[in-house]
PDB file of C-alpha atoms in Angstrom:
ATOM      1  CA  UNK H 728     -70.406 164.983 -23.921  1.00  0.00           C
ATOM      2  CA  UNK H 729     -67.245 163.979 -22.775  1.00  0.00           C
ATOM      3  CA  UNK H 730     -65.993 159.946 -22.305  1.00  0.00           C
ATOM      4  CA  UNK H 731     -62.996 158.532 -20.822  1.00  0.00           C
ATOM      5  CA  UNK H 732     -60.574 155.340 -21.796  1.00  0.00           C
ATOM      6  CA  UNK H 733     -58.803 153.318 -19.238  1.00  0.00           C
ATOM      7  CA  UNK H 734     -56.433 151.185 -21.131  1.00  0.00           C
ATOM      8  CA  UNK H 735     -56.066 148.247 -18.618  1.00  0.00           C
ATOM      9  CA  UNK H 736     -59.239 146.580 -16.608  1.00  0.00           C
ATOM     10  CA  UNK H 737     -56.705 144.872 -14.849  1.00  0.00           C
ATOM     11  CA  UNK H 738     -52.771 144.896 -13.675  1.00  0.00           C
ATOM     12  CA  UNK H 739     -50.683 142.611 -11.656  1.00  0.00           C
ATOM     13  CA  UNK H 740     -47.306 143.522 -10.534  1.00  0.00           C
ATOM     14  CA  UNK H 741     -44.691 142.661  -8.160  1.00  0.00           C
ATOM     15  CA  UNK H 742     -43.910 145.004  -5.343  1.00  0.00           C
ATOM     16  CA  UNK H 743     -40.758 147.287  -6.560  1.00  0.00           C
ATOM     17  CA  UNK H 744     -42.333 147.391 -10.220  1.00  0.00           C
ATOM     18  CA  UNK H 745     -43.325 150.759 -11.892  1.00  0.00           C
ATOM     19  CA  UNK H 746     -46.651 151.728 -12.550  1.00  0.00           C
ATOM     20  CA  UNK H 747     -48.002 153.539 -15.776  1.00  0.00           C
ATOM     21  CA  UNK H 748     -52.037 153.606 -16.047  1.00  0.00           C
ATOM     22  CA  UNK H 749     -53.049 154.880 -19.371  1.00  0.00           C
ATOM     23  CA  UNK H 750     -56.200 157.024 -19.725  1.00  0.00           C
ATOM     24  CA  UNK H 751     -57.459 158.798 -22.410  1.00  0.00           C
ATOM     25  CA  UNK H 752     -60.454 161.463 -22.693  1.00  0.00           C
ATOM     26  CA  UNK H 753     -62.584 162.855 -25.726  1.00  0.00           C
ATOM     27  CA  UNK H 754     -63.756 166.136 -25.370  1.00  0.00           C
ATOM     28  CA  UNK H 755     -64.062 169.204 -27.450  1.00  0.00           C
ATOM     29  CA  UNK H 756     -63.065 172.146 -24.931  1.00  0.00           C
ATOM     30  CA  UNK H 757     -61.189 172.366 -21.980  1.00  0.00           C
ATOM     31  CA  UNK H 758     -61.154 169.930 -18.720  1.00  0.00           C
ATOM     32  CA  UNK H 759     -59.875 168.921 -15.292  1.00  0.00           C
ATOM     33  CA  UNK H 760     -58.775 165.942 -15.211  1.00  0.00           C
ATOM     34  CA  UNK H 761     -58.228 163.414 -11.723  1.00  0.00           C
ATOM     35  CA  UNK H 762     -57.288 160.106 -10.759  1.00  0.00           C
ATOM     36  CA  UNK H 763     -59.207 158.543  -7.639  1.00  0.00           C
ATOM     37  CA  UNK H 764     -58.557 155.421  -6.231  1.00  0.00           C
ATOM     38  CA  UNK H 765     -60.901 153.033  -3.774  1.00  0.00           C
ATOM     39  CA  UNK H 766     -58.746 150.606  -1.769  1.00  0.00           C
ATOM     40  CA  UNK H 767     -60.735 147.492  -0.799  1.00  0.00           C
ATOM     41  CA  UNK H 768     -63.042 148.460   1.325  1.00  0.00           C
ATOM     42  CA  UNK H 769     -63.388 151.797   1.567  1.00  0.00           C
ATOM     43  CA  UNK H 770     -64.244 155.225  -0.144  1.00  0.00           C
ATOM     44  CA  UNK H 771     -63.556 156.527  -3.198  1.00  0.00           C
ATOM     45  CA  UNK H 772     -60.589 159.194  -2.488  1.00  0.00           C
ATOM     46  CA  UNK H 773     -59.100 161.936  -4.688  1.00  0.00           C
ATOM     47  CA  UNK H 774     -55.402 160.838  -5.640  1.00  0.00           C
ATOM     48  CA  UNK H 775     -54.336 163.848  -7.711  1.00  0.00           C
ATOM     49  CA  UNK H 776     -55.548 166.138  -9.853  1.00  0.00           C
ATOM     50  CA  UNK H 777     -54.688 168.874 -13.202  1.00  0.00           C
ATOM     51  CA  UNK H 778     -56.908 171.708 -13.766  1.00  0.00           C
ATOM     52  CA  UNK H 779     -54.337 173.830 -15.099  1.00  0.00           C
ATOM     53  CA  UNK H 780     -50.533 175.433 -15.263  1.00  0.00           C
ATOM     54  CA  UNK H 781     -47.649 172.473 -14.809  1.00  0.00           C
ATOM     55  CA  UNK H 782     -49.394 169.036 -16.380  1.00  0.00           C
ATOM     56  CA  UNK H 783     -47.072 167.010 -14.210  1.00  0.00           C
ATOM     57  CA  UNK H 784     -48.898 166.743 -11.431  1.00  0.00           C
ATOM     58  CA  UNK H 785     -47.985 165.121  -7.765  1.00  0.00           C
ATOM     59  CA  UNK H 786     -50.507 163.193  -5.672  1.00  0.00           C
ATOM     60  CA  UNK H 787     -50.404 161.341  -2.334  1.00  0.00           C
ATOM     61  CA  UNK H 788     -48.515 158.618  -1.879  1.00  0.00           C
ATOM     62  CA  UNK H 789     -45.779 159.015  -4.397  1.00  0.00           C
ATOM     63  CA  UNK H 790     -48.158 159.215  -7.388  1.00  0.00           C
ATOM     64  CA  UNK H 791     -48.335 161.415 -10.185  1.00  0.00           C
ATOM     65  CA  UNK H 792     -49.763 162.098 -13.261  1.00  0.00           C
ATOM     66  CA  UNK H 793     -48.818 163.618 -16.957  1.00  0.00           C
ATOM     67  CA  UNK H 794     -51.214 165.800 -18.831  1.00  0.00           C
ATOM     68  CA  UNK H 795     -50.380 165.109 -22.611  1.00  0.00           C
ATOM     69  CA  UNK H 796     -52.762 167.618 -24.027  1.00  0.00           C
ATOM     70  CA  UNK H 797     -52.040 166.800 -27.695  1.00  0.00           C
ATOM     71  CA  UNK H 798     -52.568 163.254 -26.800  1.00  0.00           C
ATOM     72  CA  UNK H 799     -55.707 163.721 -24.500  1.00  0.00           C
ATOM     73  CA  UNK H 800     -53.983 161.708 -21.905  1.00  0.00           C
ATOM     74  CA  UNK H 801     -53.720 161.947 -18.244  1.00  0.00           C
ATOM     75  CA  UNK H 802     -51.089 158.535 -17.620  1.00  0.00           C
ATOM     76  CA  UNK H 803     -51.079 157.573 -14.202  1.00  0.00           C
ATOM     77  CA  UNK H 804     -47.239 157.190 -12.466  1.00  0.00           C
ATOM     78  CA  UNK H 805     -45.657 155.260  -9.774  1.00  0.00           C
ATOM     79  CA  UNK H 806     -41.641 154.507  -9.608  1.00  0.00           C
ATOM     80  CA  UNK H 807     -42.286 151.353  -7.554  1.00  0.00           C
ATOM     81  CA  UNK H 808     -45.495 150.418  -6.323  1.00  0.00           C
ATOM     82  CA  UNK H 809     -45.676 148.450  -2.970  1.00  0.00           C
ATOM     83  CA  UNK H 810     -48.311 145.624  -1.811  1.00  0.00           C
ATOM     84  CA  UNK H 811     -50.886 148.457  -0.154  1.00  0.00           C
ATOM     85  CA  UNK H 812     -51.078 150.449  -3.566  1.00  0.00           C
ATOM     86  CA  UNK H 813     -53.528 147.177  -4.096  1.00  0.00           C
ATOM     87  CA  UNK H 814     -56.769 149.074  -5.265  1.00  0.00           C
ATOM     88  CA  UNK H 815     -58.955 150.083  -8.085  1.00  0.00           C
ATOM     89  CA  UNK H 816     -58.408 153.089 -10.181  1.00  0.00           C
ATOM     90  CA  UNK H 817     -60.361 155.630 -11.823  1.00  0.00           C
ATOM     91  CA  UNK H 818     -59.376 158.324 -14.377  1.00  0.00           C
ATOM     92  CA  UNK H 819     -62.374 161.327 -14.555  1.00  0.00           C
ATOM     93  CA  UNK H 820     -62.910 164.435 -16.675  1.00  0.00           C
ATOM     94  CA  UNK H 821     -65.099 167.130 -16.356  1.00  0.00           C
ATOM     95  CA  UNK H 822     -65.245 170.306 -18.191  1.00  0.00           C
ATOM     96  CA  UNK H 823     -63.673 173.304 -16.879  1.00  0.00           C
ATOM     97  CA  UNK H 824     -66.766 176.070 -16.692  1.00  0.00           C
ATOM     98  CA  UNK H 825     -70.118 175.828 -15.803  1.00  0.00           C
ATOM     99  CA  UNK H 826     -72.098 173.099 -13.922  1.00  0.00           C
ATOM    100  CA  UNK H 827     -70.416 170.079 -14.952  1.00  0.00           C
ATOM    101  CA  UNK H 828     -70.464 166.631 -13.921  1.00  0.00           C
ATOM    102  CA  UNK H 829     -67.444 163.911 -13.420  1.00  0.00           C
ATOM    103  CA  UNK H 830     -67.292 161.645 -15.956  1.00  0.00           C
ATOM    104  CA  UNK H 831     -65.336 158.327 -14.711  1.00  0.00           C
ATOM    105  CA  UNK H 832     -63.495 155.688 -16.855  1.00  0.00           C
ATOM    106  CA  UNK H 833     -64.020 151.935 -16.451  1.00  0.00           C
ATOM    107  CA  UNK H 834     -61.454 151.709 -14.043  1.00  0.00           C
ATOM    108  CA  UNK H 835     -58.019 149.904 -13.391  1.00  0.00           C
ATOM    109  CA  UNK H 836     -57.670 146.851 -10.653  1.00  0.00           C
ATOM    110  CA  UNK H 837     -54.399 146.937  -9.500  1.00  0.00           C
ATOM    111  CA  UNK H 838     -53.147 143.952  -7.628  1.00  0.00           C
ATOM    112  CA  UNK H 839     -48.868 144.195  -6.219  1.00  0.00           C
ATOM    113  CA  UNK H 840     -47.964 140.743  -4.902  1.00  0.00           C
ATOM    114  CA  UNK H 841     -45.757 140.733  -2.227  1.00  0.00           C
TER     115      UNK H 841
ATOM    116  CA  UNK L 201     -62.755 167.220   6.540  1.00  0.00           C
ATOM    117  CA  UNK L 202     -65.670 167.107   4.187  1.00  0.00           C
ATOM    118  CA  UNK L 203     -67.996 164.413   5.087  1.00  0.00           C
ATOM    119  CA  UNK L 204     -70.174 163.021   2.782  1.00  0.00           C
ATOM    120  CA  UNK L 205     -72.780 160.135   4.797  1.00  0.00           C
ATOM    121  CA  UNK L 206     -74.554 157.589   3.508  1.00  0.00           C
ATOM    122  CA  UNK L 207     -77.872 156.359   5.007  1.00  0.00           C
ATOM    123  CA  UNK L 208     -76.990 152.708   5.211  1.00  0.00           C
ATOM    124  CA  UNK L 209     -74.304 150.289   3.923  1.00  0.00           C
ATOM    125  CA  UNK L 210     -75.572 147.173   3.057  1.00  0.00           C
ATOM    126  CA  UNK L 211     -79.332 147.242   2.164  1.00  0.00           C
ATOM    127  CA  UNK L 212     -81.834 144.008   0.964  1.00  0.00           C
ATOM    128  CA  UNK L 213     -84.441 144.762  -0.898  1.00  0.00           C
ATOM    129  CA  UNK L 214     -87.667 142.684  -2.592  1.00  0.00           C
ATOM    130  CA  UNK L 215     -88.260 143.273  -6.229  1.00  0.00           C
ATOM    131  CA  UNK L 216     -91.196 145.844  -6.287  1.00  0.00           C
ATOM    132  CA  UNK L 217     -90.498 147.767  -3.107  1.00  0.00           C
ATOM    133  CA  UNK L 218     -89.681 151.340  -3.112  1.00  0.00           C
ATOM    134  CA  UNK L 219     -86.447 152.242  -1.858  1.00  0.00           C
ATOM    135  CA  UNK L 220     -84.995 155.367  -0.540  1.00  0.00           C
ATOM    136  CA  UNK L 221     -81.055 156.000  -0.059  1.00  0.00           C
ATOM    137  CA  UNK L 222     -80.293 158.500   2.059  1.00  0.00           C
ATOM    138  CA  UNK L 223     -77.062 160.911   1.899  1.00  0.00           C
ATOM    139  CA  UNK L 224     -75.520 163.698   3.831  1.00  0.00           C
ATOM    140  CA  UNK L 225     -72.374 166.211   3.088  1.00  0.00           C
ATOM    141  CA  UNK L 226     -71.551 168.976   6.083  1.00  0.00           C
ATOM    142  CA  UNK L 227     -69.668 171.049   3.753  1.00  0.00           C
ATOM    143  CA  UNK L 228     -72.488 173.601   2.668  1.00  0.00           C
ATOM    144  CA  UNK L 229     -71.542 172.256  -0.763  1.00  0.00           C
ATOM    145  CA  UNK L 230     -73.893 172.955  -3.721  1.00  0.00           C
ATOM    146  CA  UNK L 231     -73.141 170.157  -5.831  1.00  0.00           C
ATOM    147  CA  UNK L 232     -74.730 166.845  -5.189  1.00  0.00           C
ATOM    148  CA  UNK L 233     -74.657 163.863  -7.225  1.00  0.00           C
ATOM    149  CA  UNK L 234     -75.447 160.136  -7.289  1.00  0.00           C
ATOM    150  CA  UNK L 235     -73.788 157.313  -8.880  1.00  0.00           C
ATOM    151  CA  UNK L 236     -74.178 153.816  -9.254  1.00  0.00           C
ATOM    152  CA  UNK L 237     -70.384 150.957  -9.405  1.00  0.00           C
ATOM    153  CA  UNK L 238     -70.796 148.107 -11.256  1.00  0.00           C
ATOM    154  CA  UNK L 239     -67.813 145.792 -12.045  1.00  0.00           C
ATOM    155  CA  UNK L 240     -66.486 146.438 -15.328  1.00  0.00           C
ATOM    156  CA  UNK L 241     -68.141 149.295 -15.547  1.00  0.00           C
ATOM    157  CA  UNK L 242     -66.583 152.408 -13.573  1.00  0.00           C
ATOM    158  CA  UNK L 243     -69.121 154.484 -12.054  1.00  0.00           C
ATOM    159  CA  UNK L 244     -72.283 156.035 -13.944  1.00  0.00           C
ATOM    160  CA  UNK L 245     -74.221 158.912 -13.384  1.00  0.00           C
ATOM    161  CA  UNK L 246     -77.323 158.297 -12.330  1.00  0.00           C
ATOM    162  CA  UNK L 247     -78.807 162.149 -11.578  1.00  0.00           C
ATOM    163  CA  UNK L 248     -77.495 165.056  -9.932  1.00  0.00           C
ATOM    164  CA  UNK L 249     -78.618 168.448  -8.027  1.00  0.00           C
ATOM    165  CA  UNK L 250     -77.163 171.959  -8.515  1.00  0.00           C
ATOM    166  CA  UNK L 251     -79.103 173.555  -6.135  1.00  0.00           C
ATOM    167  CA  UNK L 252     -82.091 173.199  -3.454  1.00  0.00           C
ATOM    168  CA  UNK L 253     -85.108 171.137  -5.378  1.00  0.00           C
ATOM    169  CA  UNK L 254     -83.411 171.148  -8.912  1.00  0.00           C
ATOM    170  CA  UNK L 255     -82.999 167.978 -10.226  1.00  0.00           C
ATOM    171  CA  UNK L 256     -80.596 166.742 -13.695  1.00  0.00           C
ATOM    172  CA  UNK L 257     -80.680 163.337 -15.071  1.00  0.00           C
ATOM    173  CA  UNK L 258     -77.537 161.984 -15.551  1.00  0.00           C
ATOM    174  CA  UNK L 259     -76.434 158.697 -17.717  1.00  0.00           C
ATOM    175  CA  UNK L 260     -78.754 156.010 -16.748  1.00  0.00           C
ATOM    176  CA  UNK L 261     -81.905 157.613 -14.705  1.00  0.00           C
ATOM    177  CA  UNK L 262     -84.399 155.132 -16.104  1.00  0.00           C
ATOM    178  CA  UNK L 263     -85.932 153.659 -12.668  1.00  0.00           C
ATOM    179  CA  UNK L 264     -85.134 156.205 -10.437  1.00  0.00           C
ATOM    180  CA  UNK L 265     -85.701 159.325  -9.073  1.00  0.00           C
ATOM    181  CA  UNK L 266     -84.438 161.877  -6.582  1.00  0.00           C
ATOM    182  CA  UNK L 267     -85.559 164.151  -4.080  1.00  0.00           C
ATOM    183  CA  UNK L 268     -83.441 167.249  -2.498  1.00  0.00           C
ATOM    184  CA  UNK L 269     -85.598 169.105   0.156  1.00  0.00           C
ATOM    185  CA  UNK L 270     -82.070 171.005   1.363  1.00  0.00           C
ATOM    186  CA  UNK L 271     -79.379 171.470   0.570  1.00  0.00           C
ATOM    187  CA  UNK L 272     -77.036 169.310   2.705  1.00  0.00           C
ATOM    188  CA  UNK L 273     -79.205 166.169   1.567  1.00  0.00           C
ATOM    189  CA  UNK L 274     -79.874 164.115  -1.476  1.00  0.00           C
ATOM    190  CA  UNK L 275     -81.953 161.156  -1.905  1.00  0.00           C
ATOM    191  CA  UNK L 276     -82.016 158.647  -4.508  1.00  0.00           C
ATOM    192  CA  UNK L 277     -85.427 156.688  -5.065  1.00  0.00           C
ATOM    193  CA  UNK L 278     -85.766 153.280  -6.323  1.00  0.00           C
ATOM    194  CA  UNK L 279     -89.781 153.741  -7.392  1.00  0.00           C
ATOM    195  CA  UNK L 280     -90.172 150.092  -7.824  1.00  0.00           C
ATOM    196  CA  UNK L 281     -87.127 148.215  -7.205  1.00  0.00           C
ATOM    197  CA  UNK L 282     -85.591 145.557  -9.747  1.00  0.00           C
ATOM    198  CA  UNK L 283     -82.848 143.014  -9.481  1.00  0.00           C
ATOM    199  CA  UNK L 284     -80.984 144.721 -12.193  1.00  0.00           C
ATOM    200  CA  UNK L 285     -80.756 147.354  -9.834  1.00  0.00           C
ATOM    201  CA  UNK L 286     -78.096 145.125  -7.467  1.00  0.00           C
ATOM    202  CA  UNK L 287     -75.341 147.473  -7.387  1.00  0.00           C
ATOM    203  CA  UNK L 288     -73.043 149.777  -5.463  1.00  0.00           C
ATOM    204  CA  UNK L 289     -74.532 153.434  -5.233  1.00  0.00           C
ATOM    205  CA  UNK L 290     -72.353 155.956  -4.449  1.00  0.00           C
ATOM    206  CA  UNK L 291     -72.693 159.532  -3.307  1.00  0.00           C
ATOM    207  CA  UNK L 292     -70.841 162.718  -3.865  1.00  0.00           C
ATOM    208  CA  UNK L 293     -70.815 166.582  -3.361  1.00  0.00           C
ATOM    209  CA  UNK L 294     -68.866 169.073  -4.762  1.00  0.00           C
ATOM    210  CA  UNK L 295     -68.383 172.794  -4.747  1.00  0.00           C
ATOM    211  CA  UNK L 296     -69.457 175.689  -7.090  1.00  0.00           C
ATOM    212  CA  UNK L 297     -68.716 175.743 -10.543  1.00  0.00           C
ATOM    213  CA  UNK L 298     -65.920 174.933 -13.148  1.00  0.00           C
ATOM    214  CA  UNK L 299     -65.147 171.118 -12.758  1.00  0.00           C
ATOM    215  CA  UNK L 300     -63.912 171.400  -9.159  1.00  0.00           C
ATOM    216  CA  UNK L 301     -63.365 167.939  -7.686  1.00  0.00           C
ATOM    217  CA  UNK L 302     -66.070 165.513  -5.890  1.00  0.00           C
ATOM    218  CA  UNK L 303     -66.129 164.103  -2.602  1.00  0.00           C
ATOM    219  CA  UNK L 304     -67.261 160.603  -2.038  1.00  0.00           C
ATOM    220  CA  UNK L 305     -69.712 158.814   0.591  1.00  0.00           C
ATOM    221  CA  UNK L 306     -69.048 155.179   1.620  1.00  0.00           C
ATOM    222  CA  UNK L 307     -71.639 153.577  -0.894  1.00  0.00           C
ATOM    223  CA  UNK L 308     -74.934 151.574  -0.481  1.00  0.00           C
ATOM    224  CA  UNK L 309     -74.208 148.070  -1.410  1.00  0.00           C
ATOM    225  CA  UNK L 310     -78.112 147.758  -2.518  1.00  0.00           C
ATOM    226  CA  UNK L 311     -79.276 143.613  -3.042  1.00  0.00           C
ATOM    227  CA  UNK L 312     -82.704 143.366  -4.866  1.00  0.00           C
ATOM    228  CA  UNK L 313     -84.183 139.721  -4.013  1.00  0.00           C
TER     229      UNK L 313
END
């Protein structure tokens, strides 16, 4: 079965600052990896996602993501986060073939003071 | 847009009553899946449904159970409702096979009393 590690349960920054979000994932084969993010409030929304070719990947809002797959990480990126980035953030896996399942990390609250 | 609906949003329960949640996707999607938020720990998989009346357990399945009579619905029941069960569920559907990405509801903020 696969698990995933989210390095921070929480992160406070100042608008401007850049953004790194670690995540790491065990599994033994190959998997898709995504980032979703819930701002207060509302639903749980896809932010990016690698299933394969280029693993730097480009999400909404001027986010992306590196897959390291040496590493089994899947770092979350922003150059300079601004107050509304303020949300929680969840790295998933899921293998690649078959019926498979999302498996989510603990998640990341992110809080940008104005 | 897919469209994934939730029954209710806030629900209050009494310890011992059976609960149903109610969810809806409009995509035709084949995947359905139900998971419950706590604080500090991400989301959980509770069970999930590849198909018309098959049923999975996921994670934590211990106190629930699930019904899905077609395809664009999935129910999670709560056969005798706990406090422990206080939590956010959340729904999600999802297309095919081969790890293809999941579409969210708005959650069930469930109370048990």
């Amino acid at each position: 079965a696969q698990s995933v590690s989210q390095h921070n349960h929480h992160v406070i920054l100042s608008e401007a600052a850049s953004l790194e979000l670690g995540c790491n994932y065990s599994y033994g084969g190959t998997v898709n990896l995504f980032w979703y993010v819930q701002y207060p409030g509302q639903h749980l929304q896809l932010l990016l996602k690698y299933f394969s070719g280029d693993p730097l990947v480009k999400g909404i809002k001027g986010f992306e993501a590196e897959f390291i797959k040496s590493k089994f990480s899947f770092n979350l990126r922003k150059p300079s986060v601004q107050w509304s980035d303020t949300a929680e953030y969840f790295c998933a896996v899921t293998p690649n073939s078959g019926y498979s399942t999302l498996t989510f990390g603990k998640g990341t609250m992110l809080l940008v003071s104005p | 847009d897919v469209k994934v609906t939730q029954s209710s949003r806030y629900l209050v329960k009494r310890t011992g009553e059976k609960v149903f949640l109610e969810c809806v996707q409009d995509m035709d999607h084949e995947n359905m899946f139900w998971y419950r938020q706590d604080p500090g720990l991400g989301l959980r998989l509770i069970y999930f449904s590849y198909d018309v009346k098959m049923k999975e357990k996921g994670d934590i399945p211990e106190g629930y159970s699930v019904s899905r009579e077609k395809k664009e619905r999935f129910s999670l029941i709560l056969e005798s409702a706990s406090t422990n069960q206080t939590s956010m569920y959340l729904c999600a559907s999802s297309q095919g096979q081969g790890g293809t990405e999941a579409f969210f509801g708005q959650g069930t903020r469930l109370t048990v009393v």
